[in-house]
mmCIF file of C-alpha atoms in Angstrom:
data_model
loop_
_atom_site.group_PDB
_atom_site.id
_atom_site.type_symbol
_atom_site.label_atom_id
_atom_site.label_comp_id
_atom_site.label_asym_id
_atom_site.label_seq_id
_atom_site.Cartn_x
_atom_site.Cartn_y
_atom_site.Cartn_z
ATOM 1 C CA GLU A 1 4.352 -38.087 41.252
ATOM 2 C CA ARG A 2 7.189 -40.696 40.369
ATOM 3 C CA GLY A 3 9.546 -38.847 42.487
ATOM 4 C CA TYR A 4 12.090 -38.311 39.968
ATOM 5 C CA LEU A 5 13.893 -34.816 39.055
ATOM 6 C CA MET A 6 17.062 -33.616 37.749
ATOM 7 C CA TYR A 7 19.733 -32.122 39.960
ATOM 8 C CA VAL A 8 22.033 -29.761 38.295
ATOM 9 C CA ASP A 9 25.479 -28.679 39.546
ATOM 10 C CA ALA A 10 25.961 -25.382 38.168
ATOM 11 C CA ASP A 11 29.687 -24.950 39.169
ATOM 12 C CA ASP A 12 31.275 -25.165 35.594
ATOM 13 C CA LYS A 13 28.574 -26.506 33.003
ATOM 14 C CA GLU A 14 26.335 -24.335 31.060
ATOM 15 C CA VAL A 15 24.178 -26.530 28.774
ATOM 16 C CA PHE A 16 22.291 -29.263 30.671
ATOM 17 C CA TYR A 17 19.406 -30.295 28.597
ATOM 18 C CA ILE A 18 19.255 -30.688 24.630
ATOM 19 C CA LYS A 19 16.312 -31.829 22.537
ATOM 20 C CA ASP A 20 15.916 -31.547 18.598
ATOM 21 C CA LEU A 21 12.371 -31.279 17.389
ATOM 22 C CA ASP A 22 10.776 -31.531 14.062
ATOM 23 C CA ILE A 23 8.002 -28.857 14.233
ATOM 24 C CA GLY A 24 6.550 -29.284 10.569
ATOM 25 C CA CYS A 25 4.298 -26.245 10.084
ATOM 26 C CA SER A 26 3.929 -25.110 13.791
ATOM 27 C CA ARG A 27 4.866 -21.554 14.361
ATOM 28 C CA GLU A 28 4.085 -21.026 18.003
ATOM 29 C CA LEU A 29 6.388 -22.661 20.659
ATOM 30 C CA THR A 30 5.679 -23.068 24.435
ATOM 31 C CA PHE A 31 8.179 -24.477 26.900
ATOM 32 C CA SER A 32 8.032 -24.890 30.625
ATOM 33 C CA VAL A 33 9.838 -26.468 33.386
ATOM 34 C CA TRP A 34 9.492 -26.669 37.462
ATOM 35 C CA ALA A 35 12.520 -25.392 39.021
ATOM 36 C CA ILE A 36 13.933 -25.088 42.693
ATOM 37 C CA ASN A 37 16.800 -23.491 44.363
ATOM 38 C CA VAL A 38 18.403 -26.264 46.348
ATOM 39 C CA ASN A 39 20.575 -23.824 48.390
ATOM 40 C CA THR A 40 19.282 -23.512 52.090
ATOM 41 C CA TYR A 41 18.061 -20.342 53.898
ATOM 42 C CA GLN A 42 21.296 -20.745 55.946
ATOM 43 C CA GLN A 43 23.757 -20.618 52.846
ATOM 44 C CA THR A 44 21.916 -17.457 51.503
ATOM 45 C CA HIS A 45 23.571 -15.631 54.673
ATOM 46 C CA ASP A 46 26.849 -16.424 52.994
ATOM 47 C CA ASN A 47 25.724 -14.557 49.719
ATOM 48 C CA TRP A 48 25.604 -17.843 47.694
ATOM 49 C CA ALA A 49 24.573 -17.298 44.209
ATOM 50 C CA LYS A 50 20.960 -17.829 43.207
ATOM 51 C CA PRO A 51 20.516 -19.830 39.955
ATOM 52 C CA ILE A 52 19.345 -18.425 36.590
ATOM 53 C CA LEU A 53 18.000 -20.739 33.892
ATOM 54 C CA GLU A 54 17.975 -19.932 30.217
ATOM 55 C CA PHE A 55 15.879 -21.300 27.220
ATOM 56 C CA LYS A 56 17.260 -21.158 23.845
ATOM 57 C CA VAL A 57 15.610 -22.203 20.438
ATOM 58 C CA THR A 58 17.858 -22.287 17.318
ATOM 59 C CA ASP A 59 17.488 -23.233 13.752
ATOM 60 C CA TYR A 60 18.775 -26.651 13.606
ATOM 61 C CA TYR A 61 20.274 -26.215 10.284
ATOM 62 C CA THR A 62 21.765 -22.801 10.595
ATOM 63 C CA GLY A 63 22.262 -22.273 14.149
ATOM 64 C CA ASP A 64 20.470 -19.006 14.029
ATOM 65 C CA THR A 65 19.165 -18.038 17.624
ATOM 66 C CA LEU A 66 15.106 -17.864 17.301
ATOM 67 C CA ILE A 67 14.106 -17.425 20.939
ATOM 68 C CA LEU A 68 15.908 -16.662 24.002
ATOM 69 C CA LYS A 69 14.505 -16.381 27.498
ATOM 70 C CA GLN A 70 15.705 -16.229 31.057
ATOM 71 C CA THR A 71 13.952 -16.933 34.525
ATOM 72 C CA GLY A 72 15.907 -14.439 36.456
ATOM 73 C CA GLU A 73 17.250 -15.352 39.879
ATOM 74 C CA ILE A 74 15.576 -18.388 41.421
ATOM 75 C CA HIS A 75 15.249 -17.392 45.093
ATOM 76 C CA VAL A 76 15.299 -19.882 48.133
ATOM 77 C CA ASP A 77 11.694 -20.953 48.582
ATOM 78 C CA LYS A 78 11.445 -20.276 52.438
ATOM 79 C CA VAL A 79 12.923 -17.874 54.904
ATOM 80 C CA ASN A 80 13.292 -20.852 57.576
ATOM 81 C CA VAL A 81 13.809 -24.333 56.219
ATOM 82 C CA SER A 82 13.673 -27.529 58.550
ATOM 83 C CA ALA A 83 14.607 -31.168 57.370
ATOM 84 C CA SER A 84 10.833 -32.093 57.409
ATOM 85 C CA GLU A 85 9.500 -29.166 55.280
ATOM 86 C CA SER A 86 8.486 -29.801 51.639
ATOM 87 C CA ALA A 87 10.271 -27.547 49.134
ATOM 88 C CA THR A 88 8.185 -25.225 47.007
ATOM 89 C CA TRP A 89 8.634 -25.580 43.264
ATOM 90 C CA ILE A 90 8.334 -22.705 40.666
ATOM 91 C CA HIS A 91 6.667 -23.135 37.338
ATOM 92 C CA TYR A 92 8.512 -21.132 34.564
ATOM 93 C CA THR A 93 6.911 -20.889 31.078
ATOM 94 C CA ALA A 94 8.067 -19.104 27.936
ATOM 95 C CA LYS A 95 6.730 -18.681 24.515
ATOM 96 C CA GLY A 96 7.989 -17.733 21.184
ATOM 97 C CA THR A 97 7.343 -17.657 17.413
ATOM 98 C CA ILE A 98 9.325 -19.796 15.023
ATOM 99 C CA PRO A 99 9.826 -17.861 11.527
ATOM 100 C CA LYS A 100 8.587 -19.124 8.244
ATOM 101 C CA GLY A 101 10.458 -21.541 6.715
ATOM 102 C CA VAL A 102 12.043 -23.301 9.824
ATOM 103 C CA ASN A 103 10.748 -26.822 10.472
ATOM 104 C CA LYS A 104 13.390 -28.071 12.714
ATOM 105 C CA ILE A 105 14.576 -26.579 15.820
ATOM 106 C CA HIS A 106 17.434 -27.255 18.417
ATOM 107 C CA PHE A 107 16.319 -26.633 21.956
ATOM 108 C CA GLU A 108 18.495 -26.061 24.975
ATOM 109 C CA MET A 109 18.070 -25.048 28.423
ATOM 110 C CA LEU A 110 21.406 -23.553 30.200
ATOM 111 C CA THR A 111 22.494 -22.358 33.617
ATOM 112 C CA LYS A 112 23.695 -18.640 33.610
ATOM 113 C CA GLN A 113 25.210 -18.498 37.100
ATOM 114 C CA HIS A 114 28.692 -20.203 37.543
ATOM 115 C CA ALA A 115 29.726 -18.978 41.139
ATOM 116 C CA TYR A 116 31.669 -21.066 43.189
ATOM 117 C CA LEU A 117 29.042 -21.101 45.972
ATOM 118 C CA GLY A 118 25.466 -21.476 45.012
ATOM 119 C CA GLY A 119 23.835 -21.427 41.564
ATOM 120 C CA ASP A 120 22.804 -25.235 42.055
ATOM 121 C CA PHE A 121 19.199 -26.233 41.188
ATOM 122 C CA ALA A 122 16.857 -28.960 40.534
ATOM 123 C CA ILE A 123 14.148 -29.179 37.725
ATOM 124 C CA ASP A 124 11.192 -31.500 36.861
ATOM 125 C CA ASP A 125 8.646 -31.983 34.183
ATOM 126 C CA ILE A 126 10.171 -30.447 31.071
ATOM 127 C CA GLU A 127 7.408 -29.817 28.635
ATOM 128 C CA ILE A 128 7.691 -28.394 25.018
ATOM 129 C CA PHE A 129 4.448 -27.772 22.849
ATOM 130 C CA VAL A 130 4.246 -27.045 19.293
ATOM 131 C CA ASP A 131 0.928 -25.844 17.985
ATOM 132 C CA GLU A 132 -0.539 -27.267 14.795
ATOM 133 C CA PRO A 133 -2.997 -25.687 12.347
ATOM 134 C CA ASP A 134 -6.240 -27.358 12.722
ATOM 135 C CA ASN A 135 -7.932 -29.419 9.862
ATOM 136 C CA PHE A 136 -10.583 -27.155 8.169
ATOM 137 C CA VAL A 137 -14.220 -27.958 7.658
ATOM 138 C CA LEU A 138 -15.838 -28.562 3.954
ATOM 139 C CA SER A 139 -19.621 -29.115 4.012
ATOM 140 C CA ASP A 140 -21.055 -31.966 2.183
ATOM 141 C CA MET A 141 -22.856 -31.009 -1.127
ATOM 142 C CA ASP A 142 -25.808 -31.925 -3.439
ATOM 143 C CA ALA A 143 -25.428 -30.728 -6.960
ATOM 144 C CA CYS A 144 -27.659 -30.998 -10.005
ATOM 145 C CA SER A 145 -25.990 -32.755 -13.143
ATOM 146 C CA ASN A 146 -26.639 -29.803 -15.580
ATOM 147 C CA GLU A 147 -25.370 -26.887 -13.403
ATOM 148 C CA GLU A 148 -21.666 -25.654 -13.423
ATOM 149 C CA LEU A 149 -20.064 -26.864 -10.136
ATOM 150 C CA THR A 150 -17.158 -25.302 -8.095
ATOM 151 C CA ILE A 151 -16.506 -26.564 -4.626
ATOM 152 C CA LYS A 152 -15.214 -23.399 -2.935
ATOM 153 C CA ALA A 153 -12.003 -23.720 -0.573
ATOM 154 C CA PRO A 154 -12.642 -22.307 3.007
ATOM 155 C CA ASP A 155 -11.821 -18.878 3.320
ATOM 156 C CA ILE A 156 -8.883 -19.308 5.664
ATOM 157 C CA ASP A 157 -5.401 -17.376 5.655
ATOM 158 C CA TYR A 158 -2.863 -20.340 5.463
ATOM 159 C CA LYS A 159 -0.202 -18.094 4.219
ATOM 160 C CA SER A 160 0.419 -17.009 7.816
ATOM 161 C CA TRP A 161 1.584 -20.645 8.388
ATOM 162 C CA PHE A 162 3.155 -21.585 4.969
ATOM 163 C CA GLY A 163 4.255 -18.218 3.640
ATOM 164 C CA ASP A 164 3.795 -17.222 0.105
ATOM 165 C CA ASP A 165 4.645 -20.376 -1.377
ATOM 166 C CA ILE A 166 1.355 -22.198 -0.446
ATOM 167 C CA TYR A 167 -0.407 -24.193 -3.019
ATOM 168 C CA TYR A 168 -3.566 -26.397 -2.886
ATOM 169 C CA THR A 169 -4.471 -29.763 -4.244
ATOM 170 C CA TRP A 170 -7.860 -31.522 -4.213
ATOM 171 C CA GLU A 171 -8.066 -35.391 -3.960
ATOM 172 C CA LYS A 172 -10.880 -37.857 -4.232
ATOM 173 C CA LEU A 173 -11.223 -41.120 -2.393
ATOM 174 C CA SER A 174 -11.210 -44.454 -4.480
ATOM 175 C CA ASP A 175 -14.389 -46.325 -4.645
ATOM 176 C CA ASN A 176 -12.847 -48.934 -2.234
ATOM 177 C CA GLY A 177 -11.816 -46.426 0.164
ATOM 178 C CA THR A 178 -8.147 -47.124 0.234
ATOM 179 C CA SER A 179 -6.349 -44.385 -1.696
ATOM 180 C CA TRP A 180 -6.680 -40.685 -2.748
ATOM 181 C CA THR A 181 -6.244 -39.535 -6.417
ATOM 182 C CA THR A 182 -5.357 -35.836 -7.251
ATOM 183 C CA VAL A 183 -8.255 -34.288 -9.090
ATOM 184 C CA GLY A 184 -7.318 -30.483 -8.971
ATOM 185 C CA TYR A 185 -4.551 -28.090 -8.166
ATOM 186 C CA ASP A 186 -6.345 -24.621 -7.954
ATOM 187 C CA LYS A 187 -7.768 -23.364 -4.582
ATOM 188 C CA ASP A 188 -11.479 -24.108 -5.859
ATOM 189 C CA LEU A 189 -12.013 -27.183 -7.430
ATOM 190 C CA ALA A 190 -14.264 -26.547 -10.827
ATOM 191 C CA LEU A 191 -15.915 -29.797 -11.791
ATOM 192 C CA GLY A 192 -18.047 -28.353 -14.796
ATOM 193 C CA LYS A 193 -21.308 -30.108 -15.226
ATOM 194 C CA PRO A 194 -21.092 -33.006 -12.723
ATOM 195 C CA ASP A 195 -22.162 -36.614 -13.339
ATOM 196 C CA ALA A 196 -22.681 -39.690 -11.378
ATOM 197 C CA THR A 197 -19.011 -40.825 -11.745
ATOM 198 C CA MET A 198 -18.149 -37.594 -9.584
ATOM 199 C CA ASN A 199 -20.078 -38.894 -6.527
ATOM 200 C CA GLY A 200 -17.946 -39.726 -3.480
ATOM 201 C CA LYS A 201 -15.666 -38.167 -0.887
ATOM 202 C CA TYR A 202 -13.230 -35.223 -1.577
ATOM 203 C CA ARG A 203 -10.924 -33.413 0.467
ATOM 204 C CA MET A 204 -8.552 -30.135 0.006
ATOM 205 C CA SER A 205 -4.929 -29.838 1.324
ATOM 206 C CA ALA A 206 -3.008 -26.812 1.721
ATOM 207 C CA ASN A 207 0.581 -27.500 1.162
ATOM 208 C CA CYS A 208 4.117 -25.393 1.160
ATOM 209 C CA SER A 209 7.103 -26.086 -0.713
ATOM 210 C CA THR A 210 8.379 -29.752 -0.712
ATOM 211 C CA ASP A 211 11.271 -28.997 1.280
ATOM 212 C CA LEU A 212 9.324 -27.860 4.361
ATOM 213 C CA PHE A 213 7.195 -30.911 4.549
ATOM 214 C CA CYS A 214 4.080 -29.052 5.480
ATOM 215 C CA ILE A 215 0.536 -30.089 4.796
ATOM 216 C CA VAL A 216 -2.760 -29.650 6.521
ATOM 217 C CA HIS A 217 -5.872 -31.590 5.075
ATOM 218 C CA SER A 218 -9.459 -30.726 5.102
ATOM 219 C CA ASP A 219 -11.994 -32.764 6.826
ATOM 220 C CA THR A 220 -13.530 -35.185 4.070
ATOM 221 C CA MET A 221 -16.593 -33.866 2.133
ATOM 222 C CA THR A 222 -19.221 -36.141 0.448
ATOM 223 C CA LEU A 223 -20.465 -35.086 -2.853
ATOM 224 C CA LYS A 224 -23.912 -36.429 -4.385
ATOM 225 C CA VAL A 225 -24.713 -35.619 -7.802
ATOM 226 C CA ILE A 226 -28.687 -35.438 -8.584
ATOM 227 C CA GLU A 227 -29.577 -36.264 -12.202
ATOM 228 C CA THR A 228 -31.689 -33.472 -13.687
ATOM 229 C CA LYS A 229 -35.196 -33.741 -15.065
ATOM 230 C CA ASP A 230 -35.843 -31.338 -17.936
ATOM 231 C CA SER A 231 -39.148 -30.263 -18.862
ATOM 232 C CA THR A 232 -40.459 -27.724 -21.405
ATOM 233 C CA ILE A 233 -43.681 -25.577 -21.455
ATOM 234 C CA ASN A 234 -44.697 -23.654 -24.551
ATOM 235 C CA GLU A 235 -47.612 -21.256 -23.822
ATOM 236 C CA LYS A 236 -49.345 -18.406 -25.705
ATOM 237 C CA ILE A 237 -51.197 -15.498 -24.337
ATOM 238 C CA CYS A 238 -53.090 -12.546 -25.547
ATOM 239 C CA ARG A 239 -51.585 -9.167 -25.401
ATOM 240 C CA GLY A 240 -52.556 -7.678 -22.113
ATOM 241 C CA GLU A 241 -53.031 -10.905 -20.388
ATOM 242 C CA THR A 242 -50.582 -12.568 -17.865
ATOM 243 C CA TYR A 243 -49.097 -16.074 -17.375
ATOM 244 C CA ALA A 244 -48.497 -17.532 -13.955
ATOM 245 C CA PHE A 245 -45.104 -19.406 -13.844
ATOM 246 C CA ASN A 246 -42.998 -20.104 -10.608
ATOM 247 C CA GLY A 247 -45.083 -17.245 -8.611
ATOM 248 C CA GLN A 248 -44.394 -14.737 -11.293
ATOM 249 C CA GLU A 249 -46.725 -13.104 -13.580
ATOM 250 C CA ILE A 250 -45.316 -12.968 -17.078
ATOM 251 C CA THR A 251 -46.554 -10.485 -19.584
ATOM 252 C CA GLU A 252 -43.511 -10.363 -22.009
ATOM 253 C CA SER A 253 -42.365 -12.852 -24.436
ATOM 254 C CA GLY A 254 -39.206 -14.761 -23.856
ATOM 255 C CA ILE A 255 -37.524 -17.634 -22.288
ATOM 256 C CA TYR A 256 -38.053 -18.363 -18.379
ATOM 257 C CA THR A 257 -36.589 -21.150 -16.265
ATOM 258 C CA TYR A 258 -37.443 -22.485 -12.967
ATOM 259 C CA LYS A 259 -35.069 -25.027 -11.146
ATOM 260 C CA THR A 260 -35.708 -26.966 -7.901
ATOM 261 C CA LYS A 261 -33.226 -29.432 -6.171
ATOM 262 C CA SER A 262 -34.346 -32.091 -3.681
ATOM 263 C CA ILE A 263 -32.753 -35.446 -2.431
ATOM 264 C CA ILE A 264 -36.290 -36.872 -2.669
ATOM 265 C CA THR A 265 -37.621 -35.403 -5.796
ATOM 266 C CA GLY A 266 -34.266 -34.825 -7.638
ATOM 267 C CA CYS A 267 -33.528 -31.860 -9.588
ATOM 268 C CA ASP A 268 -36.017 -30.426 -11.808
ATOM 269 C CA SER A 269 -35.668 -27.779 -14.570
ATOM 270 C CA THR A 270 -38.637 -26.284 -16.224
ATOM 271 C CA VAL A 271 -38.444 -23.915 -19.202
#
């Protein structure tokens, strides 16, 4: 729409576009460009060479080739071209997977046609996309103060992103909401029997080794600890009779517990 494009003279040059990218934890790469053969219909009668473009992705640090794709020959867009006709551009796209452990890439576009006649082209709208793992959801929780509490991590396989060196951290937001404090390092966060000091906002992070700079956070979850009201009932019945307790008809001696949890009425534990 701006009217800008890049015209490439393919006579003796090969690499014509270079970009270095920090890709973090991303594994899938998509790149695309609009291109056109700038030779005319009349020139094709003289067997002018048709341009060929190549996409090349290498490891920024080692130079190892990770992805190599070519467009094939870009043909003249019309069998007859007058000066007043608009050119028809072709959209070329390619995809590839970046190996685990690579967090920075070197991206190049090259012309693979170096004939004396032809091979020239123009390009527009170069786009490079790297996908990012989505934040994962942790649901808000209500917990009774006298029950063992473990916050379970979502069942997500982030090893496909981070590799086997993945580790997890749990953080709690400060009371003034300005900083996060680490409160756990296991995949699940065991809080024991929680109390009111544990109320607040939490998040879990999936991380890889520090030299890869990869981290994905969960959404923030809110934990509310509800104080438990304990009550005890001692009853006796004659042999052969029954006692009604929490919808049960009890006939044997023993200790029975009934628990309820409600934001309105709180947590009740009747024994």
